[in-house]
Coordinates of C-alpha atoms in Angstrom, one line a residue:
M1 CA 42.7 128.0 6.6
S2 CA 42.3 124.3 6.1
W3 CA 39.7 122.3 7.9
Q4 CA 42.4 120.3 9.7
R5 CA 43.6 123.3 11.6
V6 CA 40.0 124.2 12.5
C7 CA 39.4 120.7 13.9
I8 CA 42.6 121.0 16.0
R9 CA 41.7 124.4 17.4
L10 CA 38.2 123.2 18.3
L11 CA 39.5 120.1 20.0
L12 CA 42.0 122.2 22.0
A13 CA 39.4 124.5 23.1
I14 CA 37.1 121.8 24.2
V15 CA 39.9 120.1 26.3
L16 CA 41.1 123.2 27.9
G17 CA 37.5 124.4 28.7
S18 CA 36.7 121.1 30.4
F19 CA 40.0 121.3 32.4
L20 CA 39.5 125.0 33.6
S21 CA 35.7 124.6 33.9
I22 CA 35.0 127.6 31.8
P23 CA 31.7 128.4 29.9
P24 CA 31.4 127.7 26.3
V25 CA 33.7 129.6 24.1
A26 CA 33.2 131.5 20.9
L27 CA 35.5 130.6 18.1
S28 CA 36.4 133.0 15.4
L29 CA 37.1 131.2 12.2
A30 CA 38.1 134.3 10.4
E31 CA 41.8 135.0 10.5
T32 CA 44.1 137.1 8.4
P33 CA 47.0 135.0 7.1
R34 CA 50.3 135.6 8.7
P35 CA 53.6 135.2 6.9
P36 CA 56.2 133.4 9.1
S37 CA 59.2 135.4 10.4
A38 CA 62.8 134.4 10.8
A39 CA 62.6 134.1 14.6
G40 CA 59.5 131.9 14.5
I41 CA 55.7 132.3 14.3
E42 CA 54.4 135.8 15.1
W43 CA 50.8 136.6 16.3
A44 CA 49.5 139.2 13.8
G45 CA 45.8 138.6 14.0
P46 CA 43.3 140.1 16.4
Q47 CA 43.4 138.8 20.0
P48 CA 40.0 138.5 21.6
F49 CA 41.7 137.8 25.0
P50 CA 44.7 140.1 25.3
G51 CA 45.8 138.4 28.6
I52 CA 46.1 135.0 26.9
L53 CA 48.1 133.9 23.9
F54 CA 46.5 131.0 22.1
P55 CA 47.6 129.5 18.7
S56 CA 44.6 131.2 17.3
A57 CA 42.3 134.0 18.5
M58 CA 39.9 132.5 20.9
V59 CA 37.2 134.4 22.9
V60 CA 36.9 133.0 26.5
D61 CA 34.5 134.4 29.0
S62 CA 36.3 133.5 32.3
P63 CA 38.0 135.7 34.9
R64 CA 40.3 132.9 36.0
L65 CA 42.4 133.1 32.9
E66 CA 43.1 136.8 33.5
S67 CA 45.7 135.8 36.1
L68 CA 47.6 133.3 33.7
Q69 CA 50.9 134.6 32.4
P70 CA 52.3 133.9 28.9
P71 CA 54.6 131.0 28.8
Q72 CA 58.2 131.8 29.2
E73 CA 60.6 131.1 26.3
K74 CA 62.6 127.9 26.8
R75 CA 66.4 128.4 26.9
S76 CA 68.5 126.6 24.4
P77 CA 70.6 123.8 25.9
R78 CA 74.2 124.5 26.7
H79 CA 77.0 123.1 24.9
P80 CA 78.6 120.0 26.5
S81 CA 81.8 121.9 27.2
Q82 CA 79.9 124.5 29.1
R83 CA 77.9 122.2 31.5
V84 CA 78.8 122.6 35.1
I85 CA 79.2 119.2 36.9
R86 CA 77.8 119.4 40.5
R87 CA 78.8 116.8 42.9
R88 CA 76.4 115.8 45.6
R89 CA 77.9 115.6 49.1
R90 CA 77.1 112.6 51.1
R91 CA 75.7 113.8 54.5
S92 CA 75.6 111.6 57.4
P93 CA 72.2 111.3 58.9
R94 CA 71.8 113.5 61.9
R95 CA 71.3 111.8 65.2
Q96 CA 67.9 112.3 66.6
R97 CA 68.5 113.5 70.1
P98 CA 65.8 112.7 72.6
A99 CA 63.4 115.4 73.0
H100 CA 63.5 117.4 76.2
P101 CA 60.6 116.5 78.6
A102 CA 59.3 120.1 78.2
S103 CA 59.0 119.7 74.4
L104 CA 57.0 116.5 74.6
P105 CA 53.2 116.5 74.1
R106 CA 51.5 116.9 77.3
E107 CA 48.8 114.3 78.3
D108 CA 45.4 114.8 79.7
A109 CA 45.1 117.3 82.5
A110 CA 43.0 114.8 84.6
E111 CA 45.5 112.0 84.3
E112 CA 48.3 114.4 85.3
A113 CA 46.5 115.5 88.4
E114 CA 46.0 111.8 89.5
E115 CA 49.7 111.1 89.0
A116 CA 50.7 114.1 91.0
K117 CA 48.5 113.1 93.9
K118 CA 50.0 109.5 93.8
T119 CA 53.6 111.0 93.6
A120 CA 52.9 113.4 96.5
S121 CA 51.4 110.7 98.8
S122 CA 54.3 108.2 98.1
P123 CA 56.9 108.3 100.9
E124 CA 59.7 107.2 98.6
V125 CA 59.0 109.5 95.6
Q126 CA 59.4 113.2 95.9
P127 CA 57.4 115.5 93.6
L128 CA 59.3 117.4 91.0
V129 CA 59.7 121.1 91.2
A130 CA 57.9 123.2 88.6
S131 CA 60.8 123.6 86.2
S132 CA 61.6 122.4 82.7
H133 CA 65.0 121.0 83.9
P134 CA 65.3 118.4 86.6
A135 CA 67.0 119.4 89.9
L136 CA 70.6 118.5 90.4
P137 CA 71.5 116.4 93.5
A138 CA 72.9 118.4 96.4
V139 CA 76.6 118.1 96.9
S140 CA 77.9 117.7 100.4
T141 CA 80.7 119.9 101.6
A142 CA 82.3 117.0 103.5
S143 CA 82.5 114.9 100.3
V144 CA 84.1 117.8 98.4
S145 CA 86.6 118.4 101.2
A146 CA 87.5 114.6 101.3
K147 CA 87.9 114.3 97.6
G148 CA 90.1 117.4 97.7
E149 CA 92.1 115.9 100.5
V150 CA 92.7 112.6 98.9
K151 CA 93.8 114.3 95.7
A152 CA 96.1 116.6 97.6
W153 CA 98.1 113.8 99.2
I154 CA 98.2 111.8 96.0
T155 CA 99.7 114.7 94.1
Q156 CA 102.2 115.3 96.9
E157 CA 103.0 111.6 97.3
L158 CA 103.6 111.0 93.6
A159 CA 105.3 114.3 92.7
A160 CA 108.7 112.7 92.2
V161 CA 107.5 109.9 90.0
D162 CA 109.3 109.9 86.7
L163 CA 107.7 107.7 83.9
G164 CA 109.3 109.7 81.0
D165 CA 105.9 111.1 80.0
R166 CA 103.9 113.7 81.6
R167 CA 100.7 112.1 80.3
L168 CA 101.5 108.8 82.0
E169 CA 102.3 110.7 85.2
R170 CA 98.9 112.5 85.1
R171 CA 97.1 109.2 84.3
L172 CA 98.9 107.6 87.4
V173 CA 97.6 110.4 89.7
Q174 CA 94.1 109.9 88.3
I175 CA 94.1 106.0 88.8
V176 CA 95.5 106.2 92.3
E177 CA 92.9 108.8 93.2
R178 CA 90.1 106.6 92.0
L179 CA 91.5 103.4 93.5
A180 CA 92.2 105.2 96.8
S181 CA 88.6 106.3 97.0
Q182 CA 87.3 102.7 96.8
P183 CA 90.3 100.5 97.5
E184 CA 88.1 97.5 98.2
A185 CA 86.1 97.7 94.9
S186 CA 87.1 96.2 91.6
I187 CA 88.9 98.3 89.0
P188 CA 85.8 99.0 86.8
K189 CA 83.8 99.9 89.8
A190 CA 86.5 102.1 91.3
C191 CA 87.0 103.8 88.0
G192 CA 83.3 104.6 87.6
S193 CA 83.1 104.7 83.8
A194 CA 84.1 102.7 80.8
A195 CA 86.5 105.3 79.6
A196 CA 88.4 105.5 82.9
T197 CA 88.4 101.6 83.2
K198 CA 89.9 101.2 79.7
A199 CA 92.5 103.9 80.5
A200 CA 93.5 102.1 83.7
Y201 CA 93.8 98.8 81.9
R202 CA 95.8 100.4 79.2
F203 CA 98.1 101.9 81.8
F204 CA 98.8 98.6 83.4
A205 CA 99.5 97.1 79.9
N206 CA 101.9 99.9 78.9
R207 CA 105.5 98.6 78.9
R208 CA 106.9 102.1 79.3
V209 CA 105.4 102.1 82.8
S210 CA 108.0 100.9 85.2
P211 CA 106.7 99.5 88.6
S212 CA 110.1 100.4 90.3
A213 CA 109.6 104.0 89.0
I214 CA 106.3 104.2 90.9
V215 CA 107.8 102.8 94.1
Q216 CA 110.8 105.1 93.7
G217 CA 108.6 108.1 93.6
H218 CA 106.7 107.0 96.8
R219 CA 110.2 106.3 98.3
M220 CA 111.3 110.0 97.8
A221 CA 108.2 111.1 99.7
T222 CA 109.1 108.5 102.4
L223 CA 112.6 110.0 102.8
Q224 CA 111.2 113.4 103.3
R225 CA 109.1 112.1 106.1
M226 CA 112.1 110.2 107.6
S227 CA 114.1 113.5 107.8
D228 CA 112.0 114.6 110.8
H229 CA 113.2 111.6 112.9
S230 CA 116.5 110.6 114.4
L231 CA 115.8 106.8 114.3
I232 CA 113.9 104.7 111.8
L233 CA 112.9 101.1 111.9
V234 CA 112.9 99.4 108.5
L235 CA 110.7 96.3 108.8
Q236 CA 111.3 93.6 106.2
D237 CA 109.0 90.7 105.4
T238 CA 108.1 88.4 102.5
T239 CA 104.5 87.3 101.4
S240 CA 103.1 85.6 98.3
L241 CA 100.3 86.6 96.1
D242 CA 98.3 83.6 95.0
Y243 CA 96.7 83.7 91.5
T244 CA 96.0 80.2 91.2
H245 CA 92.2 81.0 90.7
H246 CA 93.2 82.9 87.5
P247 CA 94.4 80.1 85.3
K248 CA 94.7 82.3 82.2
T249 CA 97.1 84.7 83.7
Q250 CA 100.5 84.2 82.2
G251 CA 104.0 84.9 83.6
L252 CA 103.5 83.5 87.1
G253 CA 105.6 81.1 89.1
P254 CA 105.2 78.2 91.6
L255 CA 104.5 79.2 95.3
E256 CA 105.5 77.3 98.5
T257 CA 102.3 75.1 98.3
K258 CA 102.5 72.5 95.5
G259 CA 100.1 73.3 92.8
R260 CA 99.8 77.0 93.6
H261 CA 101.3 79.8 91.4
G262 CA 101.6 83.5 91.7
L263 CA 104.2 86.3 92.7
L264 CA 106.5 86.7 95.6
V265 CA 106.8 90.2 97.3
H266 CA 109.5 91.3 99.8
T267 CA 108.7 94.7 101.4
S268 CA 110.9 97.1 103.4
L269 CA 108.6 99.4 105.4
A270 CA 109.9 102.3 107.3
C271 CA 108.3 103.3 110.5
S272 CA 109.0 105.5 113.4
E273 CA 110.1 104.4 116.9
D274 CA 106.4 105.0 118.0
G275 CA 105.1 102.7 115.4
V276 CA 103.9 105.2 112.8
P277 CA 104.3 103.8 109.2
L278 CA 106.2 106.3 107.0
G279 CA 106.3 104.6 103.7
L280 CA 108.0 102.0 101.6
L281 CA 111.8 102.1 101.0
D282 CA 111.9 99.0 98.8
Q283 CA 109.7 96.4 97.3
Q284 CA 110.9 93.4 95.4
V285 CA 108.7 91.4 93.2
W286 CA 109.7 88.2 91.4
R287 CA 108.4 84.9 90.2
R288 CA 110.0 81.5 90.7
D289 CA 111.3 79.5 87.8
P290 CA 109.5 76.2 87.6
Q291 CA 112.8 74.5 86.7
T292 CA 114.6 75.5 89.9
V293 CA 111.8 74.0 92.1
G294 CA 113.4 71.2 94.4
Q295 CA 116.8 72.6 94.9
R296 CA 116.4 73.2 98.6
H297 CA 118.8 70.4 99.3
Q298 CA 121.5 72.3 97.4
R299 CA 121.3 75.5 99.3
K300 CA 124.6 75.0 101.1
E301 CA 126.4 74.5 97.8
R302 CA 125.2 77.8 96.4
P303 CA 126.2 81.3 97.4
T304 CA 123.8 83.6 99.2
E305 CA 123.5 85.9 96.2
A306 CA 122.3 83.1 94.0
K307 CA 119.4 82.2 96.4
E308 CA 116.2 83.9 97.3
S309 CA 117.9 84.8 100.6
A310 CA 119.7 87.7 98.8
K311 CA 116.3 89.6 99.1
W312 CA 117.4 90.5 102.7
L313 CA 120.9 91.8 101.5
C314 CA 119.2 93.8 98.7
G315 CA 116.7 95.2 101.2
V316 CA 119.4 96.6 103.4
R317 CA 121.3 98.2 100.5
A318 CA 118.1 99.8 99.2
S319 CA 117.0 101.1 102.5
L320 CA 120.1 103.0 103.1
E321 CA 120.3 104.8 99.7
G322 CA 119.6 108.5 100.1
V323 CA 119.0 108.4 103.9
P324 CA 120.5 111.4 105.7
A325 CA 123.5 110.8 107.7
S326 CA 121.8 112.2 110.9
V327 CA 119.2 109.3 110.7
C328 CA 119.9 106.1 112.4
V329 CA 118.4 103.1 110.5
V330 CA 117.7 99.7 112.3
T331 CA 116.5 96.9 110.0
V332 CA 114.2 94.4 111.7
G333 CA 113.6 90.9 110.4
D334 CA 112.0 87.6 111.5
R335 CA 113.6 84.1 111.7
E336 CA 114.0 83.9 108.0
A337 CA 116.5 86.8 108.2
D338 CA 118.8 84.7 110.5
I339 CA 121.5 84.5 107.9
F340 CA 125.2 84.9 108.6
D341 CA 125.8 87.1 105.3
F342 CA 122.9 89.3 106.6
F343 CA 124.8 90.2 109.8
R344 CA 127.9 90.5 107.8
E345 CA 126.4 92.9 105.3
A346 CA 125.3 95.1 108.2
F347 CA 128.9 95.3 109.4
L348 CA 130.0 96.2 106.0
R349 CA 127.3 98.9 105.5
D350 CA 127.9 100.2 109.0
T351 CA 124.1 99.8 109.9
Q352 CA 122.2 98.2 112.7
V353 CA 120.0 95.0 112.5
L354 CA 117.6 93.2 114.8
V355 CA 116.7 89.6 114.0
R356 CA 114.9 86.8 115.8
A357 CA 117.3 83.8 115.9
A358 CA 116.3 80.6 114.1
W359 CA 119.5 78.5 114.3
N360 CA 121.4 77.3 117.4
R361 CA 124.7 78.7 116.2
R362 CA 128.1 78.2 117.6
V363 CA 129.6 80.9 119.6
A364 CA 133.4 81.5 120.1
Q365 CA 133.1 83.5 123.3
P366 CA 131.9 82.0 125.6
T367 CA 132.5 78.6 124.0
G368 CA 129.2 76.6 123.3
C369 CA 126.0 77.2 121.5
L370 CA 123.8 80.2 121.3
W371 CA 120.6 79.0 123.0
E372 CA 122.3 77.4 125.9
E373 CA 124.4 80.4 126.6
A374 CA 121.5 82.7 126.6
A375 CA 119.7 80.4 129.0
R376 CA 122.5 80.5 131.5
T377 CA 122.4 84.3 131.6
P378 CA 120.7 85.7 134.7
V379 CA 117.3 87.4 134.5
Q380 CA 117.6 91.3 134.2
G381 CA 114.0 92.2 134.3
E382 CA 110.4 91.7 133.0
E383 CA 108.2 93.0 130.2
I384 CA 104.4 92.8 129.7
I385 CA 103.6 91.9 126.0
E386 CA 100.2 92.0 124.4
V387 CA 99.7 88.5 122.6
G388 CA 97.3 88.8 119.6
R389 CA 94.9 86.2 118.5
A390 CA 96.2 83.3 116.4
K391 CA 94.8 80.0 115.0
D392 CA 95.8 78.1 118.2
R393 CA 95.3 80.9 120.9
L394 CA 93.3 83.6 122.2
P395 CA 94.4 87.3 122.7
R396 CA 96.1 87.8 126.2
Q397 CA 98.7 89.7 128.0
A398 CA 102.0 87.8 128.7
R399 CA 104.6 88.7 131.4
A400 CA 107.9 87.8 130.0
T401 CA 111.5 87.8 131.6
I402 CA 114.4 89.4 129.8
R403 CA 118.0 88.1 129.6
F404 CA 120.8 89.6 127.4
T405 CA 124.5 88.9 126.9
A406 CA 127.3 89.6 124.4
V407 CA 128.3 86.7 122.1
Q408 CA 130.5 86.1 119.2
V409 CA 128.8 84.1 116.4
C410 CA 130.9 81.8 114.4
P411 CA 130.5 81.3 110.6
P412 CA 128.5 78.3 109.4
R413 CA 130.5 75.0 109.3
H414 CA 130.1 74.4 105.6
R415 CA 131.8 77.7 105.0
R416 CA 134.8 77.3 107.3
K417 CA 137.1 77.2 104.3
E418 CA 136.1 80.5 102.8
A419 CA 138.7 83.2 103.4
G420 CA 137.8 86.3 105.2
L421 CA 135.0 84.9 107.4
Q422 CA 135.5 85.9 111.0
P423 CA 133.2 85.5 114.1
L424 CA 130.8 88.5 114.4
P425 CA 130.2 90.3 117.7
L426 CA 126.6 90.4 118.5
Y427 CA 124.2 90.7 121.5
A428 CA 121.6 88.1 122.4
I429 CA 118.3 89.1 124.1
E430 CA 116.1 86.3 125.4
V431 CA 112.5 86.9 126.0
R432 CA 110.7 84.0 127.8
E433 CA 107.2 83.6 129.3
E434 CA 108.0 81.5 132.4
T435 CA 104.3 80.7 133.4
P436 CA 102.1 80.6 130.4
P437 CA 98.4 79.7 130.6
P438 CA 97.4 76.0 130.7
K439 CA 97.3 74.3 127.1
E440 CA 99.0 77.3 125.6
K441 CA 102.6 77.7 124.3
G442 CA 104.6 80.4 126.0
I443 CA 106.4 83.2 124.3
H444 CA 110.1 82.5 123.7
W445 CA 112.1 84.9 121.6
L446 CA 115.8 85.0 121.1
L447 CA 116.9 88.2 119.4
L448 CA 120.2 89.0 117.7
T449 CA 121.5 92.4 117.1
N450 CA 124.7 94.3 116.5
R451 CA 123.5 97.4 118.5
P452 CA 125.1 97.7 121.9
V453 CA 122.9 96.4 124.8
T454 CA 124.4 97.6 128.1
D455 CA 121.3 97.9 130.4
L456 CA 117.8 96.7 130.9
E457 CA 116.1 99.8 129.4
E458 CA 118.1 99.3 126.1
A459 CA 117.0 95.6 126.1
R460 CA 113.4 96.6 126.6
R461 CA 113.6 99.2 123.9
L462 CA 114.9 96.4 121.4
V463 CA 112.1 94.1 122.5
R464 CA 109.5 96.8 121.7
W465 CA 111.2 97.4 118.4
Y466 CA 110.9 93.8 117.4
G467 CA 107.2 93.8 118.6
L468 CA 106.6 96.5 115.9
R469 CA 107.7 94.0 113.2
W470 CA 104.1 92.8 112.8
L471 CA 103.5 96.2 111.3
V472 CA 104.8 95.0 108.0
E473 CA 102.6 92.0 108.3
R474 CA 99.6 94.2 108.8
Y475 CA 100.7 96.1 105.7
H476 CA 100.5 92.9 103.7
F477 CA 97.2 92.1 105.3
V478 CA 95.9 95.5 104.1
L479 CA 97.3 94.9 100.6
K480 CA 95.4 91.6 100.4
S481 CA 92.2 92.2 102.4
G482 CA 91.8 96.0 102.1
C483 CA 92.9 96.4 98.5
R484 CA 92.2 92.8 97.4
I485 CA 95.3 92.6 95.3
E486 CA 94.8 88.9 94.8
E487 CA 91.5 89.5 93.1
R488 CA 92.8 91.7 90.3
Q489 CA 92.2 90.0 87.0
L490 CA 95.1 90.8 84.5
E491 CA 96.4 89.0 81.6
T492 CA 100.1 88.8 82.5
G493 CA 102.4 88.9 85.6
E494 CA 104.0 92.1 84.3
R495 CA 100.7 93.9 84.4
L496 CA 100.0 92.6 87.9
E497 CA 103.4 94.1 89.0
R498 CA 102.3 97.5 87.7
C499 CA 99.0 97.1 89.4
L500 CA 100.8 96.1 92.6
A501 CA 102.9 99.2 92.5
V502 CA 99.8 101.4 92.3
Y503 CA 98.1 99.5 95.1
A504 CA 101.2 99.6 97.2
V505 CA 100.8 103.4 97.7
V506 CA 97.2 103.0 98.5
A507 CA 97.8 100.2 101.1
W508 CA 100.4 102.4 102.8
R509 CA 97.9 105.2 103.1
L510 CA 95.3 102.9 104.6
L511 CA 97.8 101.6 107.1
W512 CA 99.0 105.1 107.9
A513 CA 95.4 106.2 108.5
T514 CA 94.8 103.2 110.8
Y515 CA 97.9 103.6 113.1
F516 CA 98.3 107.3 112.9
Q517 CA 95.0 109.1 112.4
D518 CA 93.1 106.6 114.6
P519 CA 94.8 106.3 118.0
V520 CA 92.0 103.9 119.2
A521 CA 92.8 101.4 116.5
A522 CA 96.6 101.8 117.1
Q523 CA 96.1 101.1 120.8
R524 CA 94.1 97.9 120.0
L525 CA 96.8 96.7 117.7
N526 CA 99.8 97.7 119.7
P527 CA 101.6 94.7 121.3
F528 CA 102.9 97.1 124.1
P529 CA 99.7 98.7 125.6
Q530 CA 101.8 100.9 128.0
N531 CA 103.5 102.5 125.0
P532 CA 100.8 103.6 122.5
P533 CA 101.9 105.4 119.4
A534 CA 102.2 109.1 119.9
V535 CA 100.1 111.4 117.7
P536 CA 101.6 114.8 117.0
G537 CA 99.6 117.5 118.6
G538 CA 97.5 115.1 120.5
G539 CA 94.6 115.6 118.2
R540 CA 92.6 113.4 116.0
R541 CA 91.4 114.1 112.5
I542 CA 88.6 112.0 110.9
P543 CA 89.7 110.1 107.8
P544 CA 87.7 110.3 104.6
A545 CA 84.7 107.9 104.2
A546 CA 86.6 105.5 102.0
E547 CA 89.4 105.1 104.4
R548 CA 87.0 104.7 107.4
R549 CA 85.2 101.8 105.7
C550 CA 88.5 100.0 105.2
L551 CA 89.8 101.0 108.6
D552 CA 86.6 99.5 110.2
G553 CA 87.1 96.1 108.5
L554 CA 90.8 96.1 109.3
V555 CA 90.2 96.9 113.1
D556 CA 87.4 94.4 113.3
S557 CA 89.6 91.7 111.8
A558 CA 92.4 92.6 114.2
G559 CA 90.1 92.5 117.1
R560 CA 88.9 89.0 116.1

């Protein structure tokens, strides 16, 4: 063996000994030569340490090396064709959920004891129970029953709504349920969550949602309630929704006041003879074309169907669709409804109307004018009327006289050349306050109807019916003040129409709760105190909390 190999072995022994901290080693320089084999180098010489294989025989006096194993034979590398390509999956990092309070490290016991004493002594903070989970708030039985009651009437009320998609219909019920629980709140606050708010705004922006379909579903429920009555009053009135304070809302039209823009709404509200609102039969919503503003002086040259006055005719036609033949329908309108074609439409449809006169029309029999002829009629009786508060008067009771007579109203003079226009047989009822209080204007109504008036009781009955016309005005008041429809911020007028159709059902519910479920409020707002609205069964059921809040505001405003 050459001296180079001896030096290498000695150097390896010194390095390995210093690394393993073993005592000095004894080297054996004597070695029997070993011929190489085909597989590699074989160890044929003596092994002083049988547990360790070194390039040469080394004697090591250390028990640590006894646990060492001989090195494993290295595997030959695979052929490139046999390699397995493994792709690493990209895993998204897991969200670190907040640890439960029970798993967090506890603080010092002394500090916890002091905090517990402060918590127990505080009148506002209650100590927690000894549990790993926080205690859930107690649910009131009254709140659960109120929510169930609201959902029950909404499901029943909107059962006939057909939007062409069951998902939209279910969404409509959810939206009405949330808005009915907080009608005075904004849409995000009433919905309660970001997801529900986004769903509501998407519903209002969906072009597949037809506002008329929502009102039509409510109308079907109204017809069911009407079937229990032999006579129904249909109260028509027009109001405007002002969105001038929303300058970015598109699709609006000019209003009566210059510089104001918004939507116009004409409502046909059905109510019983006792003054209980039963629901909507029709609701027309439109916007004026800015190019048609200023054509009032041309109203006599245009037909009624081409003017906004056609809303009264459309209201009569819509209110008669689907009504049972056993139910008598009487349409009531204010002075804006004093249109010759409106009375003519009533005769063509074989229905009854009651309108306050606005024009001193010519009458054929007796010859003269309407107002003078009614004033010449002798007094038939008196009636006590409750006058509400207005801008220029205080609430009071008025004693008015009643006169009635039969007249034949002639067509307007500018339409004398039209063929087929004949005088219409009507009945005129004059209600006049003979001795009003000082500095106040007395009541003076002149009512026109095609319903026969043959005695004083029938005249008083018609006067009471016209006194219920303010019910549709209260409905618009609830829509604006109770539901705050003018504060809804949507991008277009079409979305506002869908929102209005939803709130129309909610506003009727509030009005119904005011005049039907709360007899005290109904008596305060009834213009005829000797004829309060009748409540079936004579009982009184407390409305839900959301309705009571709106009712209190409505009754207070009506009392003021």
